[in-house]
Amino acid sequence: SAPPSGARPPPAATEALVETLLAPELRDSAVFVVDGKIFATAKFVKSSKKRGHATMLASAIRDGGLPNVAWAHVPSADGSALGPPCINGTGYAVPTTVIAKREGYAQCGVLVPNPYFGRGDVGGAWRAAQARTRAAAAQHPTDTRDARA
């Protein structure tokens, strides 16, 4: 069973996730946030979309922090290439973020902003986008929102 909300996963589960993410097939897609610091390979940050993803994460850390967390990031336009295998079309074996779901909301992965269309955090652009999104969300109670998101 899953740990209670806010609880840490058992050490064996954490070790298994880290081992999977550091395996050769996922290493350059892996992101680790530990004690407010982002860790990724040099190859990860050489990719403009992955670097943009890291820039947005850095902004989120500055604006309130992120817990210690790890995942694979898939920056492809269709949300599927070069990432962990999708299981039965509904989920990944490891937590995974994607920037697109060309096949619809049922496609695997947690949908995150595509940094290709923004300026990262230049001049606080990402912070401003977050504020606009939060303001718009406040106008729509969660029980009236589309459940696909």
Tab-separated table of N, CA, C and O in Angstrom, residues 13-106:
chain	number	residue	atom	x	y	z
A	13	ALA	N	12.108	1.205	-1.513
A	13	ALA	CA	11.439	1.783	-2.679
A	13	ALA	C	12.253	2.946	-3.230
A	13	ALA	O	12.384	3.108	-4.441
A	14	THR	N	12.799	3.760	-2.338
A	14	THR	CA	13.630	4.886	-2.765
A	14	THR	C	14.873	4.379	-3.482
A	14	THR	O	15.240	4.888	-4.551
A	15	GLU	N	15.516	3.381	-2.916
A	15	GLU	CA	16.719	2.812	-3.535
A	15	GLU	C	16.405	2.224	-4.903
A	15	GLU	O	17.177	2.401	-5.852
A	16	ALA	N	15.278	1.550	-5.030
A	16	ALA	CA	14.906	0.951	-6.319
A	16	ALA	C	14.655	2.039	-7.360
A	16	ALA	O	15.071	1.903	-8.515
A	17	LEU	N	14.000	3.130	-6.963
A	17	LEU	CA	13.749	4.231	-7.891
A	17	LEU	C	15.065	4.854	-8.342
A	17	LEU	O	15.278	5.065	-9.542
A	18	VAL	N	15.948	5.135	-7.416
A	18	VAL	CA	17.243	5.735	-7.764
A	18	VAL	C	18.023	4.811	-8.690
A	18	VAL	O	18.579	5.247	-9.702
A	19	GLU	N	18.036	3.521	-8.376
A	19	GLU	CA	18.747	2.550	-9.216
A	19	GLU	C	18.187	2.526	-10.635
A	19	GLU	O	18.936	2.523	-11.619
A	20	THR	N	16.862	2.560	-10.761
A	20	THR	CA	16.229	2.555	-12.079
A	20	THR	C	16.560	3.826	-12.851
A	20	THR	O	16.889	3.785	-14.037
A	21	LEU	N	16.473	4.969	-12.166
A	21	LEU	CA	16.743	6.241	-12.841
A	21	LEU	C	18.210	6.401	-13.239
A	21	LEU	O	18.517	7.114	-14.193
A	22	LEU	N	19.112	5.765	-12.524
A	22	LEU	CA	20.534	5.873	-12.851
A	22	LEU	C	21.003	4.818	-13.851
A	22	LEU	O	22.150	4.849	-14.291
A	23	ALA	N	20.113	3.912	-14.237
A	23	ALA	CA	20.462	2.909	-15.249
A	23	ALA	C	20.745	3.619	-16.573
A	23	ALA	O	20.204	4.702	-16.832
A	24	PRO	N	21.586	3.046	-17.423
A	24	PRO	CA	21.986	3.724	-18.667
A	24	PRO	C	20.832	4.222	-19.529
A	24	PRO	O	20.917	5.300	-20.109
A	25	GLU	N	19.719	3.480	-19.600
A	25	GLU	CA	18.628	3.886	-20.497
A	25	GLU	C	17.844	5.105	-19.991
A	25	GLU	O	17.164	5.756	-20.775
A	26	LEU	N	17.943	5.439	-18.714
A	26	LEU	CA	17.201	6.590	-18.188
A	26	LEU	C	18.092	7.684	-17.612
A	26	LEU	O	17.604	8.791	-17.352
A	27	ARG	N	19.338	7.407	-17.392
A	27	ARG	CA	20.247	8.332	-16.696
A	27	ARG	C	20.152	9.767	-17.216
A	27	ARG	O	20.100	10.712	-16.435
A	28	ASP	N	20.135	9.951	-18.521
A	28	ASP	CA	20.140	11.307	-19.077
A	28	ASP	C	18.758	11.940	-19.159
A	28	ASP	O	18.606	13.052	-19.667
A	29	SER	N	17.750	11.238	-18.632
A	29	SER	CA	16.402	11.802	-18.508
A	29	SER	C	16.035	12.021	-17.047
A	29	SER	O	14.983	12.581	-16.752
A	30	ALA	N	16.893	11.584	-16.132
A	30	ALA	CA	16.592	11.620	-14.705
A	30	ALA	C	16.825	13.002	-14.098
A	30	ALA	O	17.769	13.698	-14.453
A	31	VAL	N	15.926	13.364	-13.195
A	31	VAL	CA	16.034	14.602	-12.417
A	31	VAL	C	15.881	14.219	-10.954
A	31	VAL	O	14.986	13.458	-10.597
A	32	PHE	N	16.759	14.752	-10.128
A	32	PHE	CA	16.685	14.545	-8.686
A	32	PHE	C	16.653	15.918	-8.030
A	32	PHE	O	17.470	16.779	-8.353
A	33	VAL	N	15.722	16.132	-7.109
A	33	VAL	CA	15.727	17.328	-6.280
A	33	VAL	C	15.966	16.845	-4.861
A	33	VAL	O	15.184	16.055	-4.321
A	34	VAL	N	17.088	17.284	-4.290
A	34	VAL	CA	17.480	16.866	-2.948
A	34	VAL	C	17.876	18.106	-2.157
A	34	VAL	O	18.785	18.845	-2.566
A	35	ASP	N	17.183	18.331	-1.063
A	35	ASP	CA	17.472	19.470	-0.184
A	35	ASP	C	17.554	20.787	-0.955
A	35	ASP	O	18.453	21.600	-0.751
A	36	GLY	N	16.599	20.979	-1.879
A	36	GLY	CA	16.521	22.230	-2.613
A	36	GLY	C	17.527	22.395	-3.733
A	36	GLY	O	17.661	23.475	-4.298
A	37	LYS	N	18.224	21.328	-4.085
A	37	LYS	CA	19.195	21.376	-5.184
A	37	LYS	C	18.769	20.395	-6.272
A	37	LYS	O	18.261	19.317	-5.986
A	38	ILE	N	18.992	20.790	-7.528
A	38	ILE	CA	18.626	19.958	-8.675
A	38	ILE	C	19.865	19.213	-9.142
A	38	ILE	O	20.927	19.825	-9.329
A	39	PHE	N	19.707	17.920	-9.362
A	39	PHE	CA	20.799	17.094	-9.864
A	39	PHE	C	20.365	16.406	-11.155
A	39	PHE	O	19.280	15.836	-11.223
A	40	ALA	N	21.211	16.511	-12.176
A	40	ALA	CA	20.973	15.864	-13.466
A	40	ALA	C	22.327	15.727	-14.148
A	40	ALA	O	23.307	16.357	-13.742
A	41	THR	N	22.377	14.923	-15.190
A	41	THR	CA	23.646	14.731	-15.900
A	41	THR	C	23.964	15.934	-16.788
A	41	THR	O	23.084	16.742	-17.121
A	42	ALA	N	25.227	16.033	-17.205
A	42	ALA	CA	25.641	17.093	-18.131
A	42	ALA	C	24.867	16.983	-19.436
A	42	ALA	O	24.484	17.994	-20.037
A	43	LYS	N	24.607	15.759	-19.879
A	43	LYS	CA	23.846	15.565	-21.118
A	43	LYS	C	22.421	16.093	-20.960
A	43	LYS	O	21.853	16.655	-21.894
A	44	PHE	N	21.832	15.925	-19.785
A	44	PHE	CA	20.489	16.442	-19.523
A	44	PHE	C	20.476	17.951	-19.740
A	44	PHE	O	19.625	18.474	-20.452
A	45	VAL	N	21.406	18.674	-19.148
A	45	VAL	CA	21.368	20.142	-19.226
A	45	VAL	C	21.851	20.687	-20.566
A	45	VAL	O	21.630	21.853	-20.864
A	46	LYS	N	22.465	19.844	-21.410
A	46	LYS	CA	22.838	20.290	-22.757
A	46	LYS	C	21.621	20.383	-23.670
A	46	LYS	O	21.621	21.134	-24.633
A	47	SER	N	20.579	19.626	-23.364
A	47	SER	CA	19.330	19.658	-24.145
A	47	SER	C	18.567	20.925	-23.768
A	47	SER	O	18.287	21.167	-22.595
A	48	SER	N	18.194	21.743	-24.745
A	48	SER	CA	17.526	23.018	-24.433
A	48	SER	C	16.204	22.813	-23.700
A	48	SER	O	15.890	23.551	-22.766
A	49	LYS	N	15.408	21.815	-24.091
A	49	LYS	CA	14.128	21.598	-23.409
A	49	LYS	C	14.336	21.071	-21.996
A	49	LYS	O	13.621	21.463	-21.079
A	50	LYS	N	15.304	20.185	-21.827
A	50	LYS	CA	15.577	19.682	-20.479
A	50	LYS	C	16.168	20.789	-19.609
A	50	LYS	O	15.830	20.910	-18.433
A	51	ARG	N	17.023	21.608	-20.180
A	51	ARG	CA	17.591	22.733	-19.439
A	51	ARG	C	16.465	23.698	-19.048
A	51	ARG	O	16.436	24.223	-17.936
A	52	GLY	N	15.512	23.922	-19.959
A	52	GLY	CA	14.357	24.762	-19.638
A	52	GLY	C	13.529	24.176	-18.509
A	52	GLY	O	13.022	24.901	-17.643
A	53	HIS	N	13.386	22.858	-18.498
A	53	HIS	CA	12.670	22.174	-17.418
A	53	HIS	C	13.392	22.431	-16.093
A	53	HIS	O	12.761	22.775	-15.092
A	54	ALA	N	14.705	22.320	-16.097
A	54	ALA	CA	15.499	22.571	-14.888
A	54	ALA	C	15.369	24.028	-14.439
A	54	ALA	O	15.304	24.313	-13.237
A	55	THR	N	15.306	24.950	-15.397
A	55	THR	CA	15.135	26.367	-15.064
A	55	THR	C	13.802	26.594	-14.357
A	55	THR	O	13.729	27.326	-13.364
A	56	MET	N	12.734	25.959	-14.858
A	56	MET	CA	11.432	26.086	-14.205
A	56	MET	C	11.455	25.466	-12.812
A	56	MET	O	10.864	26.012	-11.874
A	57	LEU	N	12.151	24.350	-12.658
A	57	LEU	CA	12.263	23.728	-11.339
A	57	LEU	C	12.987	24.653	-10.374
A	57	LEU	O	12.595	24.794	-9.213
A	58	ALA	N	14.070	25.282	-10.852
A	58	ALA	CA	14.824	26.205	-9.997
A	58	ALA	C	13.923	27.344	-9.531
A	58	ALA	O	13.982	27.767	-8.371
A	59	SER	N	13.057	27.831	-10.424
A	59	SER	CA	12.114	28.882	-10.059
A	59	SER	C	11.146	28.382	-8.990
A	59	SER	O	10.850	29.086	-8.023
A	60	ALA	N	10.643	27.168	-9.165
A	60	ALA	CA	9.718	26.597	-8.184
A	60	ALA	C	10.396	26.439	-6.829
A	60	ALA	O	9.783	26.695	-5.782
A	61	ILE	N	11.645	26.042	-6.828
A	61	ILE	CA	12.392	25.902	-5.573
A	61	ILE	C	12.534	27.272	-4.908
A	61	ILE	O	12.303	27.424	-3.708
A	62	ARG	N	12.887	28.291	-5.672
A	62	ARG	CA	13.024	29.652	-5.126
A	62	ARG	C	11.702	30.179	-4.588
A	62	ARG	O	11.672	30.922	-3.609
A	63	ASP	N	10.600	29.818	-5.245
A	63	ASP	CA	9.292	30.355	-4.879
A	63	ASP	C	8.543	29.518	-3.844
A	63	ASP	O	7.343	29.684	-3.690
A	64	GLY	N	9.192	28.651	-3.175
A	64	GLY	CA	8.491	27.905	-2.136
A	64	GLY	C	9.019	26.511	-1.915
A	64	GLY	O	8.625	25.823	-0.996
A	65	GLY	N	9.869	26.078	-2.795
A	65	GLY	CA	10.515	24.799	-2.569
A	65	GLY	C	9.816	23.621	-3.193
A	65	GLY	O	8.667	23.691	-3.611
A	66	LEU	N	10.553	22.551	-3.270
A	66	LEU	CA	10.056	21.255	-3.707
A	66	LEU	C	10.565	20.242	-2.699
A	66	LEU	O	11.655	20.396	-2.153
A	67	PRO	N	9.808	19.185	-2.472
A	67	PRO	CA	10.311	18.136	-1.582
A	67	PRO	C	11.434	17.362	-2.275
A	67	PRO	O	11.667	17.541	-3.470
A	68	ASN	N	12.106	16.529	-1.535
A	68	ASN	CA	13.077	15.626	-2.156
A	68	ASN	C	12.283	14.681	-3.053
A	68	ASN	O	11.346	14.026	-2.598
A	69	VAL	N	12.638	14.662	-4.339
A	69	VAL	CA	11.850	13.919	-5.317
A	69	VAL	C	12.734	13.552	-6.503
A	69	VAL	O	13.758	14.194	-6.740
A	70	ALA	N	12.347	12.519	-7.229
A	70	ALA	CA	13.103	12.087	-8.409
A	70	ALA	C	12.132	11.586	-9.459
A	70	ALA	O	11.092	11.011	-9.133
A	71	TRP	N	12.478	11.820	-10.746
A	71	TRP	CA	11.633	11.372	-11.847
A	71	TRP	C	12.420	11.380	-13.139
A	71	TRP	O	13.536	11.881	-13.196
A	72	ALA	N	11.808	10.860	-14.190
A	72	ALA	CA	12.361	10.945	-15.540
A	72	ALA	C	11.569	12.005	-16.285
A	72	ALA	O	10.351	12.103	-16.116
A	73	HIS	N	12.257	12.807	-17.101
A	73	HIS	CA	11.593	13.854	-17.874
A	73	HIS	C	11.690	13.510	-19.355
A	73	HIS	O	12.779	13.249	-19.864
A	74	VAL	N	10.546	13.511	-20.043
A	74	VAL	CA	10.479	13.204	-21.472
A	74	VAL	C	10.162	14.500	-22.214
A	74	VAL	O	9.040	14.990	-22.144
A	75	PRO	N	11.144	15.087	-22.929
A	75	PRO	CA	10.912	16.373	-23.575
A	75	PRO	C	10.436	16.291	-25.025
A	75	PRO	O	10.385	17.305	-25.704
A	76	SER	N	10.080	15.118	-25.503
A	76	SER	CA	9.709	14.990	-26.916
A	76	SER	C	8.325	15.575	-27.188
A	76	SER	O	7.470	15.633	-26.310
A	77	ALA	N	8.120	15.987	-28.423
A	77	ALA	CA	6.875	16.635	-28.819
A	77	ALA	C	5.670	15.708	-28.762
A	77	ALA	O	4.541	16.175	-28.690
A	78	ASP	N	5.892	14.389	-28.790
A	78	ASP	CA	4.738	13.487	-28.706
A	78	ASP	C	4.612	12.857	-27.327
A	78	ASP	O	3.710	12.094	-27.065
A	79	GLY	N	5.528	13.177	-26.431
A	79	GLY	CA	5.435	12.685	-25.062
A	79	GLY	C	5.775	11.229	-24.894
A	79	GLY	O	5.476	10.639	-23.873
A	80	SER	N	6.455	10.621	-25.874
A	80	SER	CA	6.694	9.189	-25.711
A	80	SER	C	8.125	8.747	-25.985
A	80	SER	O	8.583	7.790	-25.398
A	81	ALA	N	8.818	9.392	-26.876
A	81	ALA	CA	10.143	8.905	-27.277
A	81	ALA	C	11.185	9.107	-26.186
A	81	ALA	O	11.129	10.051	-25.413
A	82	LEU	N	12.144	8.221	-26.143
A	82	LEU	CA	13.320	8.344	-25.285
A	82	LEU	C	13.003	8.475	-23.808
A	82	LEU	O	13.658	9.196	-23.083
A	83	GLY	N	12.004	7.785	-23.359
A	83	GLY	CA	11.672	7.797	-21.949
A	83	GLY	C	11.480	6.382	-21.459
A	83	GLY	O	11.706	5.426	-22.187
A	84	PRO	N	11.065	6.248	-20.215
A	84	PRO	CA	10.805	4.911	-19.699
A	84	PRO	C	9.626	4.290	-20.431
A	84	PRO	O	8.801	5.011	-20.990
A	85	PRO	N	9.543	2.967	-20.449
A	85	PRO	CA	8.436	2.336	-21.167
A	85	PRO	C	7.094	2.619	-20.490
A	85	PRO	O	6.981	2.597	-19.279
A	86	CYS	N	6.109	2.900	-21.308
A	86	CYS	CA	4.753	3.141	-20.836
A	86	CYS	C	4.108	1.772	-20.586
A	86	CYS	O	4.194	0.883	-21.422
A	87	ILE	N	3.469	1.602	-19.449
A	87	ILE	CA	2.869	0.320	-19.085
A	87	ILE	C	1.385	0.334	-19.426
A	87	ILE	O	0.620	1.112	-18.846
A	88	ASN	N	0.974	-0.482	-20.361
A	88	ASN	CA	-0.437	-0.602	-20.754
A	88	ASN	C	-1.068	0.741	-21.109
A	88	ASN	O	-2.257	0.919	-20.945
A	89	GLY	N	-0.261	1.701	-21.537
A	89	GLY	CA	-0.793	2.993	-21.932
A	89	GLY	C	-1.276	3.861	-20.794
A	89	GLY	O	-1.833	4.918	-21.003
A	90	THR	N	-1.085	3.432	-19.548
A	90	THR	CA	-1.643	4.186	-18.419
A	90	THR	C	-0.611	4.712	-17.442
A	90	THR	O	-0.935	5.557	-16.618
A	91	GLY	N	0.593	4.235	-17.466
A	91	GLY	CA	1.566	4.718	-16.495
A	91	GLY	C	2.960	4.245	-16.802
A	91	GLY	O	3.162	3.366	-17.633
A	92	TYR	N	3.906	4.857	-16.151
A	92	TYR	CA	5.309	4.484	-16.290
A	92	TYR	C	5.764	3.719	-15.058
A	92	TYR	O	5.168	3.847	-13.990
A	93	ALA	N	6.830	2.971	-15.191
A	93	ALA	CA	7.385	2.230	-14.061
A	93	ALA	C	8.037	3.171	-13.058
A	93	ALA	O	8.237	2.803	-11.906
A	94	VAL	N	8.392	4.377	-13.493
A	94	VAL	CA	8.965	5.395	-12.599
A	94	VAL	C	8.170	6.685	-12.801
A	94	VAL	O	7.568	6.892	-13.857
A	95	PRO	N	8.151	7.568	-11.807
A	95	PRO	CA	7.477	8.855	-12.012
A	95	PRO	C	8.072	9.546	-13.233
A	95	PRO	O	9.287	9.600	-13.391
A	96	THR	N	7.220	10.055	-14.105
A	96	THR	CA	7.679	10.626	-15.372
A	96	THR	C	6.875	11.863	-15.719
A	96	THR	O	5.651	11.867	-15.607
A	97	THR	N	7.589	12.908	-16.149
A	97	THR	CA	6.928	14.104	-16.652
A	97	THR	C	7.071	14.143	-18.164
A	97	THR	O	8.053	13.658	-18.718
A	98	VAL	N	6.064	14.717	-18.830
A	98	VAL	CA	6.069	14.858	-20.288
A	98	VAL	C	5.632	16.277	-20.637
A	98	VAL	O	4.915	16.914	-19.870
A	99	ILE	N	6.049	16.767	-21.798
A	99	ILE	CA	5.650	18.114	-22.211
A	99	ILE	C	4.522	18.085	-23.233
A	99	ILE	O	4.045	19.143	-23.636
A	100	ALA	N	4.106	16.902	-23.652
A	100	ALA	CA	3.031	16.801	-24.631
A	100	ALA	C	2.337	15.452	-24.494
A	100	ALA	O	2.936	14.483	-24.045
A	101	LYS	N	1.077	15.437	-24.895
A	101	LYS	CA	0.299	14.196	-24.927
A	101	LYS	C	-0.473	14.191	-26.237
A	101	LYS	O	-1.682	14.420	-26.269
A	102	ARG	N	0.246	13.932	-27.304
A	102	ARG	CA	-0.345	13.970	-28.639
A	102	ARG	C	-1.520	13.007	-28.779
A	102	ARG	O	-2.457	13.270	-29.513
A	103	GLU	N	-1.475	11.897	-28.065
A	103	GLU	CA	-2.537	10.889	-28.160
A	103	GLU	C	-3.672	11.123	-27.174
A	103	GLU	O	-4.567	10.317	-27.053
A	104	GLY	N	-3.643	12.228	-26.428
A	104	GLY	CA	-4.730	12.547	-25.504
A	104	GLY	C	-4.334	12.393	-24.050
A	104	GLY	O	-3.241	11.927	-23.722
A	105	TYR	N	-5.254	12.795	-23.181
A	105	TYR	CA	-4.963	12.828	-21.750
A	105	TYR	C	-4.680	11.462	-21.146
A	105	TYR	O	-4.038	11.366	-20.101
A	106	ALA	N	-5.149	10.390	-21.748
A	106	ALA	CA	-4.905	9.057	-21.209
A	106	ALA	C	-3.458	8.608	-21.417
A	106	ALA	O	-3.019	7.636	-20.819
